[in-house]
mmCIF file of C-alpha atoms in Angstrom:
data_model
loop_
_atom_site.group_PDB
_atom_site.id
_atom_site.type_symbol
_atom_site.label_atom_id
_atom_site.label_comp_id
_atom_site.label_asym_id
_atom_site.label_seq_id
_atom_site.Cartn_x
_atom_site.Cartn_y
_atom_site.Cartn_z
ATOM 1 C CA MET E 9 100.091 72.714 94.895
ATOM 2 C CA THR E 10 103.037 74.966 96.854
ATOM 3 C CA ILE E 11 102.077 77.492 99.038
ATOM 4 C CA PHE E 12 104.751 81.173 98.800
ATOM 5 C CA ALA E 13 103.249 84.085 100.704
ATOM 6 C CA LEU E 14 105.035 87.139 100.925
ATOM 7 C CA ASP E 15 104.373 91.104 103.052
ATOM 8 C CA ILE E 16 106.604 92.978 101.245
ATOM 9 C CA GLY E 17 106.222 95.813 103.153
ATOM 10 C CA ASN E 18 107.933 99.693 103.311
ATOM 11 C CA LYS E 19 110.638 98.799 105.596
ATOM 12 C CA GLN E 20 110.668 94.535 106.541
ATOM 13 C CA SER E 21 109.132 91.316 104.788
ATOM 14 C CA LYS E 22 108.301 88.912 105.756
ATOM 15 C CA LEU E 23 107.892 85.032 103.909
ATOM 16 C CA LYS E 24 105.821 82.161 104.341
ATOM 17 C CA SER E 25 106.019 78.643 103.541
ATOM 18 C CA GLU E 26 105.460 74.851 104.379
ATOM 19 C CA HIS E 27 109.427 74.592 105.438
ATOM 20 C CA SER E 28 110.959 78.263 106.740
ATOM 21 C CA ASP E 29 109.296 81.868 107.130
ATOM 22 C CA TYR E 30 111.610 84.796 106.919
ATOM 23 C CA ALA E 31 111.510 88.666 108.370
ATOM 24 C CA ILE E 32 113.938 90.485 106.534
ATOM 25 C CA PRO E 33 114.801 93.970 105.685
ATOM 26 C CA SER E 34 113.065 95.201 101.886
ATOM 27 C CA ALA E 35 116.433 96.892 101.149
ATOM 28 C CA LEU E 36 118.561 95.317 98.763
ATOM 29 C CA VAL E 37 122.360 96.509 98.062
ATOM 30 C CA ASN E 38 123.949 96.065 94.804
ATOM 31 C CA GLN E 39 127.152 93.779 95.280
ATOM 32 C CA ARG E 40 128.583 96.356 92.629
ATOM 33 C CA ASP E 41 128.137 99.569 95.003
ATOM 34 C CA VAL E 42 130.490 97.878 97.808
ATOM 35 C CA GLN E 43 133.062 95.191 96.765
ATOM 36 C CA THR E 44 136.281 96.823 95.834
ATOM 37 C CA ILE E 45 139.234 95.091 95.871
ATOM 38 C CA PHE E 46 139.582 94.495 99.122
ATOM 39 C CA SER E 47 136.758 92.572 99.470
ATOM 40 C CA VAL E 48 136.735 88.820 101.164
ATOM 41 C CA GLY E 49 133.382 86.838 100.006
ATOM 42 C CA ALA E 50 130.086 88.282 100.415
ATOM 43 C CA PRO E 51 129.256 90.259 103.659
ATOM 44 C CA LYS E 52 127.326 88.299 106.933
ATOM 45 C CA ASP E 53 123.767 87.511 107.079
ATOM 46 C CA VAL E 54 122.905 88.386 103.632
ATOM 47 C CA ASN E 55 121.893 85.716 100.297
ATOM 48 C CA THR E 56 123.712 86.760 96.927
ATOM 49 C CA LEU E 57 120.820 86.759 94.704
ATOM 50 C CA LYS E 58 121.043 87.118 91.041
ATOM 51 C CA LEU E 59 118.345 87.052 88.435
ATOM 52 C CA ILE E 60 118.935 84.626 85.500
ATOM 53 C CA GLY E 61 120.292 86.950 82.304
ATOM 54 C CA ASN E 62 120.601 89.929 84.123
ATOM 55 C CA GLN E 63 124.640 91.103 85.210
ATOM 56 C CA ASN E 64 122.895 92.218 88.293
ATOM 57 C CA VAL E 65 124.562 90.605 91.783
ATOM 58 C CA PHE E 66 122.373 91.539 95.118
ATOM 59 C CA TYR E 67 122.526 90.755 98.706
ATOM 60 C CA TRP E 68 119.486 90.473 100.563
ATOM 61 C CA GLY E 69 118.861 89.851 104.105
ATOM 62 C CA THR E 70 119.415 91.359 107.548
ATOM 63 C CA GLY E 71 123.207 92.179 107.184
ATOM 64 C CA VAL E 72 122.386 94.638 104.615
ATOM 65 C CA LEU E 73 121.296 97.220 107.620
ATOM 66 C CA ASN E 74 125.397 97.166 108.529
ATOM 67 C CA TYR E 75 125.662 99.093 104.951
ATOM 68 C CA ASP E 76 125.030 103.039 105.355
ATOM 69 C CA GLN E 77 122.388 104.057 103.931
ATOM 70 C CA ASN E 78 123.437 105.257 100.613
ATOM 71 C CA LYS E 79 123.636 102.169 99.654
ATOM 72 C CA LEU E 80 120.733 100.889 99.990
ATOM 73 C CA LEU E 81 118.019 99.922 97.942
ATOM 74 C CA ASP E 82 114.706 100.362 99.630
ATOM 75 C CA SER E 83 111.596 99.438 98.653
ATOM 76 C CA LEU E 84 110.060 102.836 101.304
ATOM 77 C CA GLY E 85 108.125 104.684 98.867
ATOM 78 C CA PHE E 86 104.614 105.718 97.814
ATOM 79 C CA GLY E 87 102.525 105.797 94.628
ATOM 80 C CA ASN E 88 104.522 104.430 92.077
ATOM 81 C CA ARG E 89 105.878 101.786 94.338
ATOM 82 C CA TYR E 90 104.706 98.347 92.566
ATOM 83 C CA ASP E 91 106.085 99.185 89.418
ATOM 84 C CA ARG E 92 110.070 100.140 91.147
ATOM 85 C CA ASN E 93 112.970 97.943 90.461
ATOM 86 C CA VAL E 94 113.771 96.908 93.617
ATOM 87 C CA TYR E 95 109.675 96.440 94.362
ATOM 88 C CA GLN E 96 109.831 94.078 91.607
ATOM 89 C CA LEU E 97 113.099 92.409 92.656
ATOM 90 C CA LEU E 98 112.424 91.561 95.997
ATOM 91 C CA ASN E 99 109.153 89.773 95.056
ATOM 92 C CA GLU E 100 111.170 87.344 92.871
ATOM 93 C CA PHE E 101 114.032 86.620 95.258
ATOM 94 C CA ALA E 102 111.477 86.117 97.704
ATOM 95 C CA LEU E 103 110.702 82.704 95.603
ATOM 96 C CA ALA E 104 114.527 81.898 96.024
ATOM 97 C CA VAL E 105 114.889 82.636 99.460
ATOM 98 C CA LEU E 106 111.501 80.501 100.160
ATOM 99 C CA GLY E 107 112.269 78.102 97.750
ATOM 100 C CA LYS E 108 115.556 77.321 98.610
ATOM 101 C CA ASP E 109 114.346 75.395 101.353
ATOM 102 C CA PHE E 110 112.925 72.719 99.414
ATOM 103 C CA ASP E 111 114.510 70.115 98.640
ATOM 104 C CA ASN E 112 112.545 68.056 95.712
ATOM 105 C CA GLN E 113 111.901 70.091 92.698
ATOM 106 C CA SER E 114 108.573 68.570 91.400
ATOM 107 C CA ASP E 115 107.346 71.250 94.388
ATOM 108 C CA LEU E 116 108.275 74.331 92.710
ATOM 109 C CA GLU E 117 106.717 73.080 89.405
ATOM 110 C CA ASP E 118 102.859 74.178 90.529
ATOM 111 C CA VAL E 119 103.197 77.209 93.213
ATOM 112 C CA HIS E 120 100.949 79.423 94.404
ATOM 113 C CA VAL E 121 102.114 82.863 95.807
ATOM 114 C CA VAL E 122 99.373 85.360 98.110
ATOM 115 C CA ALA E 123 100.648 88.221 98.346
ATOM 116 C CA GLY E 124 98.781 91.642 100.461
ATOM 117 C CA LEU E 125 98.290 94.793 99.394
ATOM 118 C CA PRO E 126 97.134 97.502 101.365
ATOM 119 C CA THR E 127 93.990 98.261 101.398
ATOM 120 C CA GLY E 128 94.112 101.892 99.886
ATOM 121 C CA ASP E 129 95.989 100.749 97.320
ATOM 122 C CA TYR E 130 94.162 97.311 96.374
ATOM 123 C CA THR E 131 92.880 98.647 92.643
ATOM 124 C CA GLN E 132 93.130 96.716 90.017
ATOM 125 C CA ASP E 133 95.304 98.077 88.404
ATOM 126 C CA THR E 134 98.349 97.474 91.433
ATOM 127 C CA ILE E 135 96.505 93.855 91.518
ATOM 128 C CA ASN E 136 97.663 93.514 88.108
ATOM 129 C CA ALA E 137 101.626 95.625 88.762
ATOM 130 C CA VAL E 138 101.475 92.453 90.861
ATOM 131 C CA LYS E 139 100.831 88.984 89.582
ATOM 132 C CA ARG E 140 102.596 90.763 86.225
ATOM 133 C CA ILE E 141 105.625 90.048 88.463
ATOM 134 C CA PHE E 142 105.068 86.307 88.840
ATOM 135 C CA MET E 143 103.015 85.914 85.898
ATOM 136 C CA GLU E 144 102.976 86.133 82.176
ATOM 137 C CA GLN E 145 100.006 88.737 80.819
ATOM 138 C CA ASP E 146 97.961 87.611 77.679
ATOM 139 C CA GLY E 147 95.196 90.294 77.298
ATOM 140 C CA GLU E 148 93.076 90.078 79.563
ATOM 141 C CA LEU E 149 94.517 86.024 81.511
ATOM 142 C CA PHE E 150 97.489 85.157 82.944
ATOM 143 C CA MET E 151 99.485 82.346 81.988
ATOM 144 C CA PRO E 152 102.223 80.457 83.862
ATOM 145 C CA LYS E 153 105.913 81.126 84.467
ATOM 146 C CA THR E 154 109.173 79.691 85.818
ATOM 147 C CA HIS E 155 111.478 82.293 87.806
ATOM 148 C CA LEU E 156 114.735 81.356 87.558
ATOM 149 C CA ILE E 157 117.476 82.797 90.202
ATOM 150 C CA THR E 158 120.849 82.004 91.622
ATOM 151 C CA ILE E 159 121.179 82.378 95.500
ATOM 152 C CA ASP E 160 124.520 81.442 96.999
ATOM 153 C CA ASN E 161 125.372 80.734 93.965
ATOM 154 C CA LYS E 162 122.642 77.432 93.582
ATOM 155 C CA GLU E 163 119.983 77.964 91.361
ATOM 156 C CA ILE E 164 116.543 77.678 91.756
ATOM 157 C CA LEU E 165 113.770 77.608 89.217
ATOM 158 C CA VAL E 166 110.496 78.570 90.476
ATOM 159 C CA LYS E 167 107.222 77.963 88.438
ATOM 160 C CA VAL E 168 104.365 80.359 89.775
ATOM 161 C CA THR E 169 100.724 78.426 88.394
ATOM 162 C CA ASP E 170 98.330 81.089 90.682
ATOM 163 C CA VAL E 171 98.791 84.315 92.312
ATOM 164 C CA THR E 172 96.499 85.678 94.615
ATOM 165 C CA THR E 173 96.374 88.972 96.231
ATOM 166 C CA LEU E 174 94.221 90.198 99.716
ATOM 167 C CA PRO E 175 93.675 93.433 101.214
ATOM 168 C CA GLN E 176 96.675 93.875 104.399
ATOM 169 C CA PRO E 177 93.858 93.406 107.487
ATOM 170 C CA ILE E 178 92.430 90.115 105.989
ATOM 171 C CA GLY E 179 95.954 88.327 107.159
ATOM 172 C CA THR E 180 95.771 89.329 110.706
ATOM 173 C CA PHE E 181 91.725 88.089 110.064
ATOM 174 C CA TYR E 182 92.718 85.049 108.726
ATOM 175 C CA ASN E 183 95.671 84.670 110.997
ATOM 176 C CA GLU E 184 92.778 84.711 114.095
ATOM 177 C CA VAL E 185 90.408 82.538 113.414
ATOM 178 C CA ILE E 186 92.008 79.734 110.957
ATOM 179 C CA ASP E 187 94.984 77.095 112.298
ATOM 180 C CA SER E 188 97.935 76.145 110.933
ATOM 181 C CA ASP E 189 96.404 73.440 109.237
ATOM 182 C CA GLY E 190 93.596 75.504 107.687
ATOM 183 C CA THR E 191 91.271 74.716 110.688
ATOM 184 C CA ILE E 192 88.340 77.154 111.709
ATOM 185 C CA VAL E 193 88.804 77.315 115.076
ATOM 186 C CA ASN E 194 87.886 80.914 116.299
ATOM 187 C CA PRO E 195 84.149 81.023 114.655
ATOM 188 C CA ASN E 196 83.153 84.081 117.011
ATOM 189 C CA ILE E 197 85.042 86.642 115.866
ATOM 190 C CA ILE E 198 83.428 86.317 112.132
ATOM 191 C CA SER E 199 80.719 87.803 112.984
ATOM 192 C CA LYS E 200 81.454 91.202 115.195
ATOM 193 C CA ARG E 201 82.929 94.299 114.072
ATOM 194 C CA ILE E 202 86.897 93.766 114.408
ATOM 195 C CA GLY E 203 89.262 97.246 114.013
ATOM 196 C CA ILE E 204 92.482 96.329 112.550
ATOM 197 C CA VAL E 205 95.603 98.258 113.948
ATOM 198 C CA ASP E 206 97.954 97.815 111.439
ATOM 199 C CA ILE E 207 101.524 99.295 112.406
ATOM 200 C CA GLY E 208 104.239 98.629 109.623
ATOM 201 C CA GLY E 209 107.007 100.131 108.548
ATOM 202 C CA GLY E 210 105.687 102.706 106.120
ATOM 203 C CA THR E 211 101.925 103.009 106.807
ATOM 204 C CA ALA E 212 99.310 102.830 109.266
ATOM 205 C CA LEU E 213 96.021 100.595 108.369
ATOM 206 C CA LEU E 214 93.127 101.259 109.746
ATOM 207 C CA ASP E 215 90.459 99.141 108.632
ATOM 208 C CA GLN E 216 87.178 97.451 109.953
ATOM 209 C CA LEU E 217 85.414 94.441 109.107
ATOM 210 C CA VAL E 218 81.857 93.076 109.789
ATOM 211 C CA ASN E 219 80.385 89.672 109.162
ATOM 212 C CA ALA E 220 84.625 89.209 107.795
ATOM 213 C CA ASN E 221 84.228 91.933 104.949
ATOM 214 C CA LEU E 222 85.241 95.332 104.937
ATOM 215 C CA ASP E 223 83.336 98.328 105.861
ATOM 216 C CA ALA E 224 85.041 101.053 103.798
ATOM 217 C CA ASN E 225 83.408 103.759 105.716
ATOM 218 C CA TYR E 226 85.065 103.273 108.355
ATOM 219 C CA ARG E 227 89.167 102.918 106.864
ATOM 220 C CA THR E 228 92.264 105.195 106.191
ATOM 221 C CA GLN E 229 95.506 105.319 105.260
ATOM 222 C CA LEU E 230 98.050 107.254 106.992
ATOM 223 C CA GLU E 231 101.755 106.926 105.543
ATOM 224 C CA THR E 232 102.929 107.391 108.764
ATOM 225 C CA GLY E 233 104.482 104.603 110.051
ATOM 226 C CA ALA E 234 107.567 102.938 111.179
ATOM 227 C CA ASN E 235 110.235 105.056 109.739
ATOM 228 C CA THR E 236 108.305 107.963 110.887
ATOM 229 C CA LEU E 237 109.128 107.335 114.601
ATOM 230 C CA TYR E 238 112.796 106.676 113.621
ATOM 231 C CA SER E 239 112.659 109.995 111.658
ATOM 232 C CA GLN E 240 110.872 111.900 114.986
ATOM 233 C CA VAL E 241 113.727 110.112 116.463
ATOM 234 C CA ARG E 242 117.391 111.139 114.234
ATOM 235 C CA SER E 243 115.481 114.783 114.483
ATOM 236 C CA ALA E 244 115.869 115.157 118.625
ATOM 237 C CA LEU E 245 119.556 113.377 118.128
ATOM 238 C CA MET E 246 120.576 116.433 116.129
ATOM 239 C CA GLN E 247 118.415 118.836 118.286
ATOM 240 C CA ARG E 248 120.363 117.452 121.763
ATOM 241 C CA TYR E 249 123.822 116.299 120.338
ATOM 242 C CA GLY E 250 124.114 117.541 117.143
ATOM 243 C CA LEU E 251 124.378 114.358 115.522
ATOM 244 C CA ASN E 252 123.353 112.390 111.879
ATOM 245 C CA ALA E 253 121.863 109.366 113.076
ATOM 246 C CA ASP E 254 121.702 107.044 110.751
ATOM 247 C CA LEU E 255 117.465 106.111 109.849
ATOM 248 C CA HIS E 256 118.482 101.593 110.531
ATOM 249 C CA LYS E 257 120.887 102.598 113.128
ATOM 250 C CA ILE E 258 118.379 104.230 114.789
ATOM 251 C CA GLU E 259 116.054 101.573 113.646
ATOM 252 C CA ILE E 260 118.252 98.551 115.395
ATOM 253 C CA LEU E 261 118.648 100.098 118.519
ATOM 254 C CA ILE E 262 115.109 100.691 119.085
ATOM 255 C CA ARG E 263 114.128 97.232 118.102
ATOM 256 C CA GLU E 264 117.049 95.388 119.752
ATOM 257 C CA GLY E 265 116.268 98.373 122.686
ATOM 258 C CA LEU E 266 113.115 97.228 123.382
ATOM 259 C CA ALA E 267 113.275 93.945 126.632
ATOM 260 C CA ASN E 268 110.594 91.110 126.020
ATOM 261 C CA ASP E 269 107.785 94.236 124.363
ATOM 262 C CA ASN E 270 107.979 95.772 127.557
ATOM 263 C CA LEU E 271 109.098 99.555 127.460
ATOM 264 C CA SER E 272 108.891 100.987 130.573
ATOM 265 C CA ASP E 273 112.126 97.791 131.608
ATOM 266 C CA SER E 274 113.864 99.452 128.044
ATOM 267 C CA THR E 275 117.217 101.147 127.271
ATOM 268 C CA PHE E 276 118.133 102.775 124.151
ATOM 269 C CA VAL E 277 121.676 103.161 123.133
ATOM 270 C CA TYR E 278 122.948 105.623 120.162
ATOM 271 C CA ILE E 279 126.242 103.949 118.609
ATOM 272 C CA GLN E 280 127.777 106.257 116.806
ATOM 273 C CA SER E 281 131.603 104.097 117.238
ATOM 274 C CA ASP E 282 133.090 102.650 119.567
ATOM 275 C CA THR E 283 133.754 105.007 122.170
ATOM 276 C CA ASN E 284 131.486 107.296 120.702
ATOM 277 C CA ARG E 285 127.861 106.022 122.877
ATOM 278 C CA PHE E 286 124.416 108.296 123.621
ATOM 279 C CA ASP E 287 122.468 106.240 126.132
ATOM 280 C CA ILE E 288 119.031 107.732 124.440
ATOM 281 C CA THR E 289 116.550 106.309 126.130
ATOM 282 C CA ASP E 290 114.349 109.263 127.598
ATOM 283 C CA LEU E 291 114.861 110.881 124.638
ATOM 284 C CA VAL E 292 112.996 107.307 122.612
ATOM 285 C CA TYR E 293 110.471 107.200 125.311
ATOM 286 C CA ASP E 294 109.326 110.644 124.481
ATOM 287 C CA GLU E 295 108.838 110.155 121.157
ATOM 288 C CA ILE E 296 107.242 107.005 121.748
ATOM 289 C CA ARG E 297 104.899 108.014 123.893
ATOM 290 C CA HIS E 298 104.341 110.861 121.230
ATOM 291 C CA TYR E 299 104.196 108.845 118.582
ATOM 292 C CA THR E 300 101.770 106.529 120.225
ATOM 293 C CA SER E 301 99.288 109.474 120.902
ATOM 294 C CA SER E 302 99.118 110.679 117.617
ATOM 295 C CA LEU E 303 98.133 106.645 116.441
ATOM 296 C CA ILE E 304 95.221 107.291 119.118
ATOM 297 C CA ASN E 305 94.267 110.924 117.824
ATOM 298 C CA ASN E 306 94.130 109.117 114.385
ATOM 299 C CA ILE E 307 92.244 106.041 115.337
ATOM 300 C CA GLN E 308 89.467 107.905 117.432
ATOM 301 C CA THR E 309 89.341 110.443 114.546
ATOM 302 C CA THR E 310 89.160 107.252 111.333
ATOM 303 C CA PHE E 311 87.121 105.007 114.204
ATOM 304 C CA GLN E 312 83.714 106.875 115.244
ATOM 305 C CA ASN E 313 81.549 103.912 115.999
ATOM 306 C CA LEU E 314 84.413 102.513 118.163
ATOM 307 C CA ASN E 315 81.912 102.020 120.693
ATOM 308 C CA ASP E 316 80.014 99.683 118.111
ATOM 309 C CA VAL E 317 83.683 97.934 117.530
ATOM 310 C CA ASP E 318 83.604 94.413 119.081
ATOM 311 C CA MET E 319 87.409 94.248 118.778
ATOM 312 C CA LEU E 320 90.863 96.628 118.188
ATOM 313 C CA LEU E 321 93.334 93.991 116.718
ATOM 314 C CA VAL E 322 96.677 95.301 116.613
ATOM 315 C CA THR E 323 99.636 94.173 114.074
ATOM 316 C CA GLY E 324 102.313 95.004 111.949
ATOM 317 C CA GLY E 325 106.075 95.453 112.952
ATOM 318 C CA THR E 326 105.893 98.317 114.650
ATOM 319 C CA ALA E 327 102.208 97.271 117.035
ATOM 320 C CA ASN E 328 105.616 96.709 119.528
ATOM 321 C CA ILE E 329 106.469 99.484 120.000
ATOM 322 C CA ILE E 330 103.753 101.268 120.603
ATOM 323 C CA ASP E 331 103.387 102.436 124.280
ATOM 324 C CA LYS E 332 100.718 99.656 124.682
ATOM 325 C CA THR E 333 99.790 100.852 128.568
ATOM 326 C CA MET E 334 98.726 104.457 127.237
ATOM 327 C CA PHE E 335 96.898 102.736 124.268
ATOM 328 C CA GLU E 336 95.470 100.610 125.755
ATOM 329 C CA GLU E 337 94.333 102.543 128.880
ATOM 330 C CA THR E 338 92.903 104.475 126.212
ATOM 331 C CA PHE E 339 90.282 101.912 124.551
ATOM 332 C CA GLY E 340 90.461 99.207 126.888
ATOM 333 C CA LYS E 341 87.192 100.465 128.823
ATOM 334 C CA THR E 342 84.727 100.242 125.976
ATOM 335 C CA THR E 343 86.366 98.684 123.266
ATOM 336 C CA LYS E 344 88.267 94.423 123.753
ATOM 337 C CA VAL E 345 91.678 95.690 122.856
ATOM 338 C CA ARG E 346 94.287 92.404 121.019
ATOM 339 C CA PHE E 347 97.479 92.419 119.817
ATOM 340 C CA THR E 348 98.247 90.191 117.997
ATOM 341 C CA ASN E 349 100.843 87.166 119.006
ATOM 342 C CA ASP E 350 104.214 87.470 116.848
ATOM 343 C CA SER E 351 102.791 90.877 115.207
ATOM 344 C CA GLU E 352 104.877 91.038 112.459
ATOM 345 C CA PHE E 353 104.456 87.836 110.695
ATOM 346 C CA ALA E 354 100.777 87.850 111.744
ATOM 347 C CA ASN E 355 99.607 89.512 108.148
ATOM 348 C CA VAL E 356 101.822 86.963 106.279
ATOM 349 C CA SER E 357 100.752 83.708 107.935
ATOM 350 C CA GLY E 358 96.875 84.740 107.528
ATOM 351 C CA PHE E 359 97.781 84.546 103.816
ATOM 352 C CA TYR E 360 99.250 81.724 104.055
ATOM 353 C CA LYS E 361 95.699 80.151 105.935
ATOM 354 C CA TYR E 362 93.861 81.735 103.404
ATOM 355 C CA ALA E 363 95.820 80.036 100.433
ATOM 356 C CA LEU E 364 95.565 76.754 102.340
ATOM 357 C CA LEU E 365 92.111 76.991 102.988
ATOM 358 C CA HIS E 366 91.417 78.618 99.445
ATOM 359 C CA ASP E 367 93.016 75.546 98.036
ATOM 360 C CA GLN E 368 91.528 73.178 100.216
ATOM 361 C CA ALA E 369 88.480 73.388 99.002
ATOM 362 C CA LYS E 370 89.756 72.845 95.682
#
């Protein structure tokens, strides 16, 4: 059985198989919206994707952020996100992105998809909504489903035979305790009380696990992920320079401006055009510190038992953007603080390891 692990976040989609892993913006561009008679081929750093039987062609890849924000179909949203067409397309296109790296079709005829959901969204209705993307529902049963997708004019056929959905913090937890071959390597953590701070693009998820089980008494889901920080920077830019800044440009400048995840050595420049550049380092510093301070306050409010917590695990794609020094100085005196390695991929890597352990036990 082949494992495809998917973490389709509000801002970034993380994908993993035995051959490859990807981090791609959770946004599509409809070819029809950007193609003109003057267009020359596909844009840079995107794949061209299409579901067989559907006339719409989409671009997906890191290059989609080169388009104006009004051209992007993004999955950022709350409430009915899992029923939106763009969310379903991202999941199906993820099968093709991972599937193209396999040489043998037989490897794609028995695929186990493992996907994560925020704990606040982890209900039976949402679990079933995700399963329906990949499998055929027959009453209460889910049957295997074959997906046929073209990617860069190559047809990819993927038969999904099993789907597992996991609460998101389980991904980071399993990434810490299981090795890449499915071996448990850090058993002492399993019995501990672990606070997981998962800072994503649209949400900040605060959860606790004790003896590897979620403790519902200490959890919350906040709609204050990286997008909140980017919006705060945009508002500050408008106030200082009168700029109606592009949110995606702000996202790129912050991610690219960070020097080896070290905030104090970083420089941030907003490029409006080749001749209009604004050094906004001090402005970004101020907003990151403000954002971090708000995050700290939310953790203290949610985890009122901090003295009982053995470790705070900080993960998610935004974990590298916060002021780590401020964070560690606040919590490090009473609780061990650990920023996960490669935090953007921690959840999806854990999903993959969970499925590996699960499938090996069959």
